[in-house]
GROMACS .gro file of C-alpha atoms in nm:
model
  430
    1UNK     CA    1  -7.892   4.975  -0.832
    2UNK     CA    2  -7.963   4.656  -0.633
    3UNK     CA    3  -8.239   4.557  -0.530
    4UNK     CA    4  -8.342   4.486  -0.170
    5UNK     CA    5  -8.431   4.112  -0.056
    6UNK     CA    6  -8.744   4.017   0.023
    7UNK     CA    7  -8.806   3.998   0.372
    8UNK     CA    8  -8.969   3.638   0.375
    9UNK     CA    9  -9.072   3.536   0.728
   10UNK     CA   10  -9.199   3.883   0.812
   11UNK     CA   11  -9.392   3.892   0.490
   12UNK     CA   12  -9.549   3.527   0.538
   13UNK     CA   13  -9.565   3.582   0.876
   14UNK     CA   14  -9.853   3.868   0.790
   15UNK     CA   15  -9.986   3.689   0.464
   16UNK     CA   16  -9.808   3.377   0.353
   17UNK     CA   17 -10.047   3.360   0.039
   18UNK     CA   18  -9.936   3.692  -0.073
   19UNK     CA   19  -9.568   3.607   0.018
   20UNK     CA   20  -9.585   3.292  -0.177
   21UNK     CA   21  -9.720   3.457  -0.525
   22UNK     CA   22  -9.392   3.777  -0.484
   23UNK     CA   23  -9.164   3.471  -0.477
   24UNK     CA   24  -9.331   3.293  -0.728
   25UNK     CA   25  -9.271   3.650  -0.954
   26UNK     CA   26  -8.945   3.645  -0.817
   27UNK     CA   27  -8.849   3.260  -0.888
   28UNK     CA   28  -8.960   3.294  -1.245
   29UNK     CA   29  -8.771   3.628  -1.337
   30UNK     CA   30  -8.481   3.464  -1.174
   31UNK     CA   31  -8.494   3.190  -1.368
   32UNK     CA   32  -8.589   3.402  -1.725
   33UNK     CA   33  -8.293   3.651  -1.661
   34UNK     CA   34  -8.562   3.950  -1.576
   35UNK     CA   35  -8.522   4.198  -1.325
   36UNK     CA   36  -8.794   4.114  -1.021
   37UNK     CA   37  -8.965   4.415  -0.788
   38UNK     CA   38  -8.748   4.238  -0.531
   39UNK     CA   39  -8.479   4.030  -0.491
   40UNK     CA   40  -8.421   3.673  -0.333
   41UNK     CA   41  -8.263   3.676   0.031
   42UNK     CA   42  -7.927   3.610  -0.046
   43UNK     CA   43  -7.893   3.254   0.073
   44UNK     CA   44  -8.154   3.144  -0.186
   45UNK     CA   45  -8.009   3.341  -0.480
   46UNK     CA   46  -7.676   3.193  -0.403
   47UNK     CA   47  -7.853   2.805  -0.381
   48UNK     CA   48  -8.007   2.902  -0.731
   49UNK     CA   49  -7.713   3.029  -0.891
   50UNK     CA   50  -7.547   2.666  -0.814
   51UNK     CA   51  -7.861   2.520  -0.949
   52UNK     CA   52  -7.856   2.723  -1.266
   53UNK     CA   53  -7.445   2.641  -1.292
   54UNK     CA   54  -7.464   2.256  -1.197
   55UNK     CA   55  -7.829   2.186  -1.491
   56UNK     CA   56  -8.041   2.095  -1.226
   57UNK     CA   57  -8.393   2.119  -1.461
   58UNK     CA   58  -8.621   2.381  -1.237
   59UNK     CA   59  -8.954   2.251  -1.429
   60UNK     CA   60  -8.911   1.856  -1.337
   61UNK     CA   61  -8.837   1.739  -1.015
   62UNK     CA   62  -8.546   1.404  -1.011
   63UNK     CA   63  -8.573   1.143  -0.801
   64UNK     CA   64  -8.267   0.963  -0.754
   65UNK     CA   65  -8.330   0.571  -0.659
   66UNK     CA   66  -8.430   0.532  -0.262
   67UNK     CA   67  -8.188   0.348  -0.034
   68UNK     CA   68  -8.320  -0.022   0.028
   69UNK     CA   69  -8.461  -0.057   0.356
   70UNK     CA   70  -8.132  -0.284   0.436
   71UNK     CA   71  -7.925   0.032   0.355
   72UNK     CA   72  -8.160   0.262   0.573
   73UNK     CA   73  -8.126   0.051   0.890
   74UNK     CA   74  -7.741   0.031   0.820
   75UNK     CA   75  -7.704   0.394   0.781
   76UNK     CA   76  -7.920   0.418   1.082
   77UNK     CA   77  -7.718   0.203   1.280
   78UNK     CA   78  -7.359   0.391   1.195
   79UNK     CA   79  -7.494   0.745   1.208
   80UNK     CA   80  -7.411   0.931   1.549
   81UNK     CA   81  -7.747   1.088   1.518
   82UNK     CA   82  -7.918   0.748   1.637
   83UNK     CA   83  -7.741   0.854   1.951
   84UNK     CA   84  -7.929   1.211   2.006
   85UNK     CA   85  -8.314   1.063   1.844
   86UNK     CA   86  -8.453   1.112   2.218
   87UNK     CA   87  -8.335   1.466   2.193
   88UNK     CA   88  -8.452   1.557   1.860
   89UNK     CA   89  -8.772   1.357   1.928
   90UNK     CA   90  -8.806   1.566   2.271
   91UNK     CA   91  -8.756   1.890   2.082
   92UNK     CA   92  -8.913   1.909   1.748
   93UNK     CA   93  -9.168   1.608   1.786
   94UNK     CA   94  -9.453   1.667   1.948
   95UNK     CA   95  -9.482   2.031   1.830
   96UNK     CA   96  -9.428   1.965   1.480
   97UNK     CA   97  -9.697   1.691   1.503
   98UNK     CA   98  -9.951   1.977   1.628
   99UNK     CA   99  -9.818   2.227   1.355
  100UNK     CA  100  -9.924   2.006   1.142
  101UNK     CA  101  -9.525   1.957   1.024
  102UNK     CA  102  -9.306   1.654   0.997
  103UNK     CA  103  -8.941   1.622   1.119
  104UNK     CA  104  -8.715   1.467   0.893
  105UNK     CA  105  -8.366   1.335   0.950
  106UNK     CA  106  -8.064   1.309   0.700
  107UNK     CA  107  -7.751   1.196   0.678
  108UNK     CA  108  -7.442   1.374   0.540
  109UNK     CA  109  -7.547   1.263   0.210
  110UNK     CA  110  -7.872   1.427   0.267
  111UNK     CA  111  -8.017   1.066   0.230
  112UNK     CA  112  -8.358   1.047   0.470
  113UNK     CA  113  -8.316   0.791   0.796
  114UNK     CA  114  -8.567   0.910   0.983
  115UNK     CA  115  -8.908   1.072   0.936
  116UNK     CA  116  -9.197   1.123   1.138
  117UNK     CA  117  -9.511   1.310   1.259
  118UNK     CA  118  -9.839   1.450   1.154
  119UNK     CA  119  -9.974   1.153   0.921
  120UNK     CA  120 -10.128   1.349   0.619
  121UNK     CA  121  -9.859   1.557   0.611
  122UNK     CA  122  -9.617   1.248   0.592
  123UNK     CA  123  -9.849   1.121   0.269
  124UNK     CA  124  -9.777   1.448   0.100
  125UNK     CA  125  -9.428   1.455   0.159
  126UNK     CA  126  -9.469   1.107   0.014
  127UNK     CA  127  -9.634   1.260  -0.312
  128UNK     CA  128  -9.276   1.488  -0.332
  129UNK     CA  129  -9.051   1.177  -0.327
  130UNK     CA  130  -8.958   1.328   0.054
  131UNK     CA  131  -8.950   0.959   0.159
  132UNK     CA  132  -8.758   0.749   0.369
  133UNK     CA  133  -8.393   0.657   0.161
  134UNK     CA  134  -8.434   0.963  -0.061
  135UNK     CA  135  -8.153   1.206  -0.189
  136UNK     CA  136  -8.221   1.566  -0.053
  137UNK     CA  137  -7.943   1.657  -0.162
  138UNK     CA  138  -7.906   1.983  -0.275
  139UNK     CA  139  -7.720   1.881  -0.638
  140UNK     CA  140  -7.998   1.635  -0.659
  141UNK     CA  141  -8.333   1.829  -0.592
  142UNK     CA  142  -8.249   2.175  -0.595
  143UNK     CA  143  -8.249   2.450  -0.276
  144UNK     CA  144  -8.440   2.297   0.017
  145UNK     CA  145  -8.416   2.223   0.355
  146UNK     CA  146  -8.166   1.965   0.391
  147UNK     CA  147  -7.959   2.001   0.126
  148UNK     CA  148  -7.908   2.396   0.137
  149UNK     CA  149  -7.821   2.379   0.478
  150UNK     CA  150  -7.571   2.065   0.438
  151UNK     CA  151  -7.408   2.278   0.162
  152UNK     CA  152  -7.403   2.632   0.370
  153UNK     CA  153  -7.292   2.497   0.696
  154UNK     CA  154  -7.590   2.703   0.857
  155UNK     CA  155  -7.966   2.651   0.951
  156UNK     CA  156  -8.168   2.781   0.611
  157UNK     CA  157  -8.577   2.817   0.566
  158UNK     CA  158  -8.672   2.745   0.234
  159UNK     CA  159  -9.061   2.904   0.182
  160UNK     CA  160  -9.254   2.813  -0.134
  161UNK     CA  161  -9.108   2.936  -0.440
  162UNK     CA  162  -8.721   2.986  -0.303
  163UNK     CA  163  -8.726   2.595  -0.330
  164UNK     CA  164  -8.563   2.620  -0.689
  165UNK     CA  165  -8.780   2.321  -0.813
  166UNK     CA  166  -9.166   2.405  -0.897
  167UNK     CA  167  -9.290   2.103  -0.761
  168UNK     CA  168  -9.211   2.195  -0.424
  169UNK     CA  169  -9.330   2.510  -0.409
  170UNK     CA  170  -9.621   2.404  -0.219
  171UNK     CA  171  -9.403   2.338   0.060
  172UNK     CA  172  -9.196   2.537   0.318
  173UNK     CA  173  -8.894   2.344   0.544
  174UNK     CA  174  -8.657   2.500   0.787
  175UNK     CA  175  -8.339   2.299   0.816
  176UNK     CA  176  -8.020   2.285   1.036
  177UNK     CA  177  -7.691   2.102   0.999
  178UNK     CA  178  -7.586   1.880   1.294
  179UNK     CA  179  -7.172   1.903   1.327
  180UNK     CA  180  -6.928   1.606   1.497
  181UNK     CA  181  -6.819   1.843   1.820
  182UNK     CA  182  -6.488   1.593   1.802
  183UNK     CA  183  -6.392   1.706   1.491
  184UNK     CA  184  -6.661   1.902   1.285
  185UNK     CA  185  -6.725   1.695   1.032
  186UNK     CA  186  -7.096   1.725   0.880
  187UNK     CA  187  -7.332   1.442   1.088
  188UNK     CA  188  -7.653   1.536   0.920
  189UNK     CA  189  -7.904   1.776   0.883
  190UNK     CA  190  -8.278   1.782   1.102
  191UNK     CA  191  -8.601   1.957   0.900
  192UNK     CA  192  -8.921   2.029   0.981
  193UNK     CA  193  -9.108   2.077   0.645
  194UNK     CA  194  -9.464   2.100   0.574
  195UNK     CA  195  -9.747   2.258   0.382
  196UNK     CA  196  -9.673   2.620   0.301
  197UNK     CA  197  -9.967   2.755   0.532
  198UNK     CA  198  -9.817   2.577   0.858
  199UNK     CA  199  -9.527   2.834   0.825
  200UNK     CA  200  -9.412   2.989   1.093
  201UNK     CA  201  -9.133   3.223   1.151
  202UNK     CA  202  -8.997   3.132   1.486
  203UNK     CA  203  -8.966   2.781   1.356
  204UNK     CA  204  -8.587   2.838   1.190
  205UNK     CA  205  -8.502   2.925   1.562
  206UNK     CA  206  -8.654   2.669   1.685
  207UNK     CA  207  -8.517   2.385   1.453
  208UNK     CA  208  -8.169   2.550   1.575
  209UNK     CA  209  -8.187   2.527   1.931
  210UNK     CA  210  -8.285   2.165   1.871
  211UNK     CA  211  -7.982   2.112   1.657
  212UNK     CA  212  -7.727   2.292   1.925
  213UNK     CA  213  -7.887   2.093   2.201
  214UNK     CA  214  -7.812   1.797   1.981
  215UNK     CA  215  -7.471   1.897   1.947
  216UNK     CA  216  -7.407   1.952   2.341
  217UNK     CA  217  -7.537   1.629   2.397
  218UNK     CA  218  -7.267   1.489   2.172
  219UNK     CA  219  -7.020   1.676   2.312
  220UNK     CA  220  -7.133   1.534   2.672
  221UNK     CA  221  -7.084   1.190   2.541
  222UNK     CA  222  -6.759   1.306   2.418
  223UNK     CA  223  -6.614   1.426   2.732
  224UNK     CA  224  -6.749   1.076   2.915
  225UNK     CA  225  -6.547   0.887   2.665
  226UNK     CA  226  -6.246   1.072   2.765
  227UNK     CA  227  -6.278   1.046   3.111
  228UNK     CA  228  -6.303   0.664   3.087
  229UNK     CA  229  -6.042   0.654   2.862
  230UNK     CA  230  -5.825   0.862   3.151
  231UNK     CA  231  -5.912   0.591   3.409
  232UNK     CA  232  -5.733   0.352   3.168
  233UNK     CA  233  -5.463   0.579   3.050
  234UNK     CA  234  -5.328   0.653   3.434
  235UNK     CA  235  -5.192   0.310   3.478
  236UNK     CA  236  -4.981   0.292   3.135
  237UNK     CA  237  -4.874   0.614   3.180
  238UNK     CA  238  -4.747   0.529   3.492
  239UNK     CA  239  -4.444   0.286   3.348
  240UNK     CA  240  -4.347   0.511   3.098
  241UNK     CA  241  -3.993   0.720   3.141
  242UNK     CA  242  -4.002   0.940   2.828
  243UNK     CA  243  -4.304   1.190   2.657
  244UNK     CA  244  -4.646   1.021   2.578
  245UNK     CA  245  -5.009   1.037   2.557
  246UNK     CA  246  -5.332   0.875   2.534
  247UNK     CA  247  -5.556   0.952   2.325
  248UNK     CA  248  -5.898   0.865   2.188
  249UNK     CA  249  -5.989   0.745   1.843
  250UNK     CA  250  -5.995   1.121   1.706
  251UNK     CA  251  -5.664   1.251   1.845
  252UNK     CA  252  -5.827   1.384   2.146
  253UNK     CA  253  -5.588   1.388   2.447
  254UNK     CA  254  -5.707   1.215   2.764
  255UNK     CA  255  -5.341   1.224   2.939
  256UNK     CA  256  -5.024   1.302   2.904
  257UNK     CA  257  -4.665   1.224   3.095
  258UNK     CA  258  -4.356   1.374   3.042
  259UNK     CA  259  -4.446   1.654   2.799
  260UNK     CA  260  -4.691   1.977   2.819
  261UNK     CA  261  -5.021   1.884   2.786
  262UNK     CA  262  -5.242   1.949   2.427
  263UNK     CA  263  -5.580   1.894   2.374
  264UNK     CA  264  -5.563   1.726   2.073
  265UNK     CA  265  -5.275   1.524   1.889
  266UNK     CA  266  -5.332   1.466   1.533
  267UNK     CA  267  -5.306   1.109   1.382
  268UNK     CA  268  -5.314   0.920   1.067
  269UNK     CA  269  -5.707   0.924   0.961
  270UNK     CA  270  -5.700   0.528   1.047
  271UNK     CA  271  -5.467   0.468   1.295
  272UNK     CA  272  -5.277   0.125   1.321
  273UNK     CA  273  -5.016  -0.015   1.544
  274UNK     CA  274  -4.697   0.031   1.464
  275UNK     CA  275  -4.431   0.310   1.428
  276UNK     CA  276  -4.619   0.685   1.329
  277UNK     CA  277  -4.445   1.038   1.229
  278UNK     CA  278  -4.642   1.258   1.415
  279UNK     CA  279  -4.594   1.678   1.353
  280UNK     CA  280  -4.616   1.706   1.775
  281UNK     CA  281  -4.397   1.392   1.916
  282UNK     CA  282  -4.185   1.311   1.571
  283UNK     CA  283  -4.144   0.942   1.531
  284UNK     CA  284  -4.378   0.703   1.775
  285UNK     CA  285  -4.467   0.401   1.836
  286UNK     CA  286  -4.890   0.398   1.861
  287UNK     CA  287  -5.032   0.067   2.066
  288UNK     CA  288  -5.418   0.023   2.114
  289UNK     CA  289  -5.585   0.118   2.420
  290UNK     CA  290  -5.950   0.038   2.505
  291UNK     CA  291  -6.143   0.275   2.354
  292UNK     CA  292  -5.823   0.492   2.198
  293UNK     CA  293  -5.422   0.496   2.101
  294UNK     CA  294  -5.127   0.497   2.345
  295UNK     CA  295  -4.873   0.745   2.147
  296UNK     CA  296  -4.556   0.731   2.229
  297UNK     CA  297  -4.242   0.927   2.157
  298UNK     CA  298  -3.952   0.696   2.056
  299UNK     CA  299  -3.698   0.989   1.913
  300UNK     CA  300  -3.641   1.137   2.275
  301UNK     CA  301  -3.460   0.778   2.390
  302UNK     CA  302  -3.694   0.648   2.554
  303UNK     CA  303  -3.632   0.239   2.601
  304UNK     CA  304  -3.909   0.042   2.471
  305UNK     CA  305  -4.161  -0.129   2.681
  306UNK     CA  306  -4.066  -0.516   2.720
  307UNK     CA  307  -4.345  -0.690   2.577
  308UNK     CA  308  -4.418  -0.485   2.227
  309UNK     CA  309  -4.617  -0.760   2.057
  310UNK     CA  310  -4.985  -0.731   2.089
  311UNK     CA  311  -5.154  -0.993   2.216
  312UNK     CA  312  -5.502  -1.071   2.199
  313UNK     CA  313  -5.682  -1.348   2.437
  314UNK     CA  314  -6.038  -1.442   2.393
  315UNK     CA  315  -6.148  -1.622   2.713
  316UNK     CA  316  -6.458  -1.799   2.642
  317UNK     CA  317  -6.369  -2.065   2.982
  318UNK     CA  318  -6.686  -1.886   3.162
  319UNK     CA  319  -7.086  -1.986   3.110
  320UNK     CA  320  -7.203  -1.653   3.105
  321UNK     CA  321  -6.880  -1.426   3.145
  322UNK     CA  322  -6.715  -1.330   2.861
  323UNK     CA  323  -6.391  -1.097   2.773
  324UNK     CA  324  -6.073  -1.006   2.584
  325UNK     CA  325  -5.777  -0.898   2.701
  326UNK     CA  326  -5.522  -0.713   2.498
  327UNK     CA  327  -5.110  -0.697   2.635
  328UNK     CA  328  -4.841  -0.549   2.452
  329UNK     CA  329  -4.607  -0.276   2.544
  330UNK     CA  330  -4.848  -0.038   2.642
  331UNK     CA  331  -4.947  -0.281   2.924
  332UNK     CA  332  -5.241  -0.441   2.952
  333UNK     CA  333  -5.689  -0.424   2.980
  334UNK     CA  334  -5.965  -0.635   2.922
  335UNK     CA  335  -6.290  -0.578   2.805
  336UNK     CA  336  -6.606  -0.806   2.875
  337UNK     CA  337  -6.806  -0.880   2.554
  338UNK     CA  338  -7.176  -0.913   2.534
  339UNK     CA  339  -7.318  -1.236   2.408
  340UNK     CA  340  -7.350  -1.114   2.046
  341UNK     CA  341  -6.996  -0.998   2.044
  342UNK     CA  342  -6.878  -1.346   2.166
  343UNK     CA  343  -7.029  -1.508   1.828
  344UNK     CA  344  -6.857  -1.264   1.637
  345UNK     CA  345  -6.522  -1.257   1.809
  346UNK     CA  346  -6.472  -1.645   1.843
  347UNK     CA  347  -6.594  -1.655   1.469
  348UNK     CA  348  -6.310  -1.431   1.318
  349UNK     CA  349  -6.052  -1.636   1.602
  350UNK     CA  350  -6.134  -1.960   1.422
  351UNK     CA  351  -6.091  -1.802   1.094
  352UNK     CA  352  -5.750  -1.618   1.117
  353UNK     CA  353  -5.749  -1.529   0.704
  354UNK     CA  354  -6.077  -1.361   0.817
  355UNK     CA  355  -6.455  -1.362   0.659
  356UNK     CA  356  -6.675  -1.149   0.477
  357UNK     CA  357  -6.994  -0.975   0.653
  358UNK     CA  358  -7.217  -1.214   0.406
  359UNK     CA  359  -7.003  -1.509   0.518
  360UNK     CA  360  -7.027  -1.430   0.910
  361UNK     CA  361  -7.404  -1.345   0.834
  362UNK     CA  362  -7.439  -1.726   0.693
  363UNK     CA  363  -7.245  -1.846   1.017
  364UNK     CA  364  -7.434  -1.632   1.260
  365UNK     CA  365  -7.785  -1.622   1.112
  366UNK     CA  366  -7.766  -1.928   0.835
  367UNK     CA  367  -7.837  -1.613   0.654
  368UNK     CA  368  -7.572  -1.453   0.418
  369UNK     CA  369  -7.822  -1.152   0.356
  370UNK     CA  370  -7.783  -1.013   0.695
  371UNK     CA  371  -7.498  -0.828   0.676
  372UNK     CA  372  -7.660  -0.494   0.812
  373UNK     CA  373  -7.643  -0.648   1.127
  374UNK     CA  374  -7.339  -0.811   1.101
  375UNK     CA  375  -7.194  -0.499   1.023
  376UNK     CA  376  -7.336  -0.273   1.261
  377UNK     CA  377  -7.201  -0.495   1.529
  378UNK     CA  378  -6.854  -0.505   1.404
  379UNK     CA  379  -6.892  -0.081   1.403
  380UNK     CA  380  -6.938  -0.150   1.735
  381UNK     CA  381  -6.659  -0.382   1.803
  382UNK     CA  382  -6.387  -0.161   1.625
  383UNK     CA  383  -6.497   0.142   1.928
  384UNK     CA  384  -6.279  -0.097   2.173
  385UNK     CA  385  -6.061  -0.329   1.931
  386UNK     CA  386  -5.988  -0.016   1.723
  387UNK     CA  387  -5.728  -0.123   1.421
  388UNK     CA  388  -5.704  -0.483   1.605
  389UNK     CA  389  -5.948  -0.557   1.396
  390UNK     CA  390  -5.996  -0.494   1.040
  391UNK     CA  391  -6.219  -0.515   0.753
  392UNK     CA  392  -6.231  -0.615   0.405
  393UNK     CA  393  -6.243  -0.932   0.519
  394UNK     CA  394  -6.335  -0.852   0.821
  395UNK     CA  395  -6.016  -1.032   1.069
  396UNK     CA  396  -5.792  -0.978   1.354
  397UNK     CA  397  -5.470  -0.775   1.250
  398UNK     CA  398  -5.157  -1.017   1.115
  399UNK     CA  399  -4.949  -0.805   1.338
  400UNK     CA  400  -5.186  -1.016   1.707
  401UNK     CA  401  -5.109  -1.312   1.845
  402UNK     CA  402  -5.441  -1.466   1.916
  403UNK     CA  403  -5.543  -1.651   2.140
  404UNK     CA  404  -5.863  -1.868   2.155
  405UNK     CA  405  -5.947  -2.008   2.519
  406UNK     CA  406  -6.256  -2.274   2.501
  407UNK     CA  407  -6.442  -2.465   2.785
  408UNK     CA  408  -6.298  -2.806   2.832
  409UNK     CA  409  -6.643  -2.972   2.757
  410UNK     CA  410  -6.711  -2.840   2.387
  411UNK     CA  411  -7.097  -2.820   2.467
  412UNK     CA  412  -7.026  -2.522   2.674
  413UNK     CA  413  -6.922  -2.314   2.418
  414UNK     CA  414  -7.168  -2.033   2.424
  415UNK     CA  415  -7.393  -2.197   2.571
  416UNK     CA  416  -7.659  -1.936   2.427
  417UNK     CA  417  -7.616  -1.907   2.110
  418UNK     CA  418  -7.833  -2.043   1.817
  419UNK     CA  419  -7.579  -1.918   1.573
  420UNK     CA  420  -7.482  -2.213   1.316
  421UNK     CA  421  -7.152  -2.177   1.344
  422UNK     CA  422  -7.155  -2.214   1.689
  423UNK     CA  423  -7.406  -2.512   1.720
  424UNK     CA  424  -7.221  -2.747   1.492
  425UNK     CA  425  -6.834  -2.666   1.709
  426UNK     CA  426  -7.083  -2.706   2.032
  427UNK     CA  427  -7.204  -3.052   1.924
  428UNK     CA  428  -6.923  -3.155   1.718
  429UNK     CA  429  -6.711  -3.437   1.804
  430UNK     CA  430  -6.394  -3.367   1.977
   0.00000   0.00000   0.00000
């Protein structure tokens, strides 16, 4: 006969000290193949069957290295969930800080980013290695609140003893995974985790609205993207005769002409100019847009655009105005750079075979350590260039004709920049 699971936030809800010593019973009959008065909620028993199958020890906690702070603000600056920090902040904050909680964000990895909020409770998450660059990952450190819920696809509480290592069973965390609304991949995972008395039952609800309000606010961004991308989509699709589309970096249609409209068109996972298959238009020719792809059918004869090539111009003529323009066949749109993207741009034009992020660090900083910032930049970069411009060394694509235009007087190249690159063409000889 089985037997019933425990009924955890009701019972800790009413006592938490007498709910913590039934799942410490529990735990260790689990764990010694005995039959418990009770049984785990399901979720849990599930987490510590994986535990039990993958060897992680339940007596000895692991701590897997911690992320150099370098690695942390990288990871910080690529992660989407920078994007929704005001929200989470708004939401979980100031209420876990009276709780006497701590919110904690992770990546997909279940590495920590960000953590913050009530200050002793943040030195004894420090004592359980739940620090800033650690692996919460469930494989790593057993059932808990980030990496249960990054494995379940679903918010999870984890109270006392259900964590499946015994070193955290002093602690109780209530976790929910934050989803990519373009495409549902796994973003990260918010926790609020603390002390085992501050539980609460309400607060796996709570940690869920938070992480659904997180999610609309992506999707909000999402849709904005889209409707810029429209404004520059109606012109192209304008001069086209045959079926087409434009779409954003994920497929996502912003327009069509010439065929029924679908709300998403699925592309290569890194899309590059050139000729495509694609299951919906067959064989097309994909050009860069700002900010997404113009696909377009070239099996329906259609007559190509005149002007296929891509052409890339860097206009760097202006003191304090600065842009690129892209032509080709799916017409043409300019973007105006801010004065860090100028460096970076007019670096990789003057070195076609392309550089390495510790070589553009050395030219932009005289420091070939910075690459976090180098390459959070370049992230940023690739949202409007797209596959213009790749990586590994980063470079413009073989396939561009680029071209560099400079002031006539050399010293007012970039007139603001201290970049060492920069300085020495400014001041060079011409």
């Amino acid at each position: 006969m089985a037997l019933p699971p425990m009924n955890v936030p009701q019972l800790a809800a009413a006592d938490a000290a007498r709910a913590a010593r039934m799942l410490n019973e529990v735990r260790d009959a689990r764990l010694a193949g005995q039959r418990a008065r009770v049984a785990p909620r399901p979720v849990i028993e599930q987490s510590w069957d994986r535990m039990l199958r993958s060897g992680v020890d339940p007596e000895h906690d692991f701590r897997a290295g911690l992320l150099s702070a370098d690695e942390v603000r990288r990871r910080r600056e690529e992660s989407p969930l920078r994007e929704v920090l005001p929200v989470l902040r708004e939401g979980l904050l100031s209420v876990a800080d009276a709780a006497h909680h701590i919110m904690v964000v992770a990546d997909e990895e279940g590495r920590v980013l960000w953590r913050e909020g009530c200050n002793p409770v943040l030195r004894k998450a420090d004592g359980l290695g739940f620090e800033l660059g650690a692996d919460w990952g469930e494989s790593v450190v057993g059932t808990n609140g980030v990496g249960t819920p990054a494995v379940v696809r679903r918010p999870v509480q984890v109270f006392a003893a259900e964590h499946f290592v015994r070193s955290h069973t002093t602690w109780t965390c209530a976790g929910a995974p934050i989803t990519d609304p373009r495409n549902g991949r796994l973003l990260g995972v918010i926790d609020v985790s603390g002390p085992l008395e501050t539980m609460h039952p309400a607060t796996l609800a709570w940690v869920d609205a938070v992480a659904k309000l997180a999610e609309s606010r992506l999707r909000e961004k999402h849709l904005s993207s889209l409707e810029r991308l429209r404004a520059v989509a109606a012109p192209v699709l304008a001069r086209l005769a045959g079926r087409g589309a434009v779409v954003d970096g994920d497929g996502w249609t912003a327009a069509v002409t010439g065929m029924p409209y679908a709300s998403r068109i699925a592309l290569p996972k890194s899309p590059s100019p050139g000729r495509r298959w694609l299951p919906a238009l067959g064989l097309c020719s994909v050009e860069p847009l700002a900010g997404g792809w113009l696909v377009r059918s070239v099996t329906d004869g259609a007559e190509p655009l005149p002007g296929g090539a891509t052409r890339i111009v860097l206009d760097l003529t202006r003191p304090r105005s600065w842009s690129v323009t892209v032509s080709g066949g799916a017409g043409s749109w300019c973007h105006e750079l801010s004065p860090r993207h100028a460096e970076l741009l007019y670096l990789l034009a003057t070195h076609r075979g392309g550089r390495s992020a510790a070589g553009l660090a050395e030219d932009m900083f005289g420091d070939p350590g910075r690459t976090v910032t180098v390459r959070a930049e370049l992230s940023r970069v690739r949202r409007y260039l797209g596959g213009l411009l790749q990586h590994r060394p980063y470079r413009f694509c073989e396939e561009a004709e680029v071209e560099l235009l400079l002031p006539a007087d050399p010293k007012g190249l970039l007139p603001h920049s201290i970049a060492p690159a920069v300085v020495r063409d400014r001041t060079s000889t011409p």
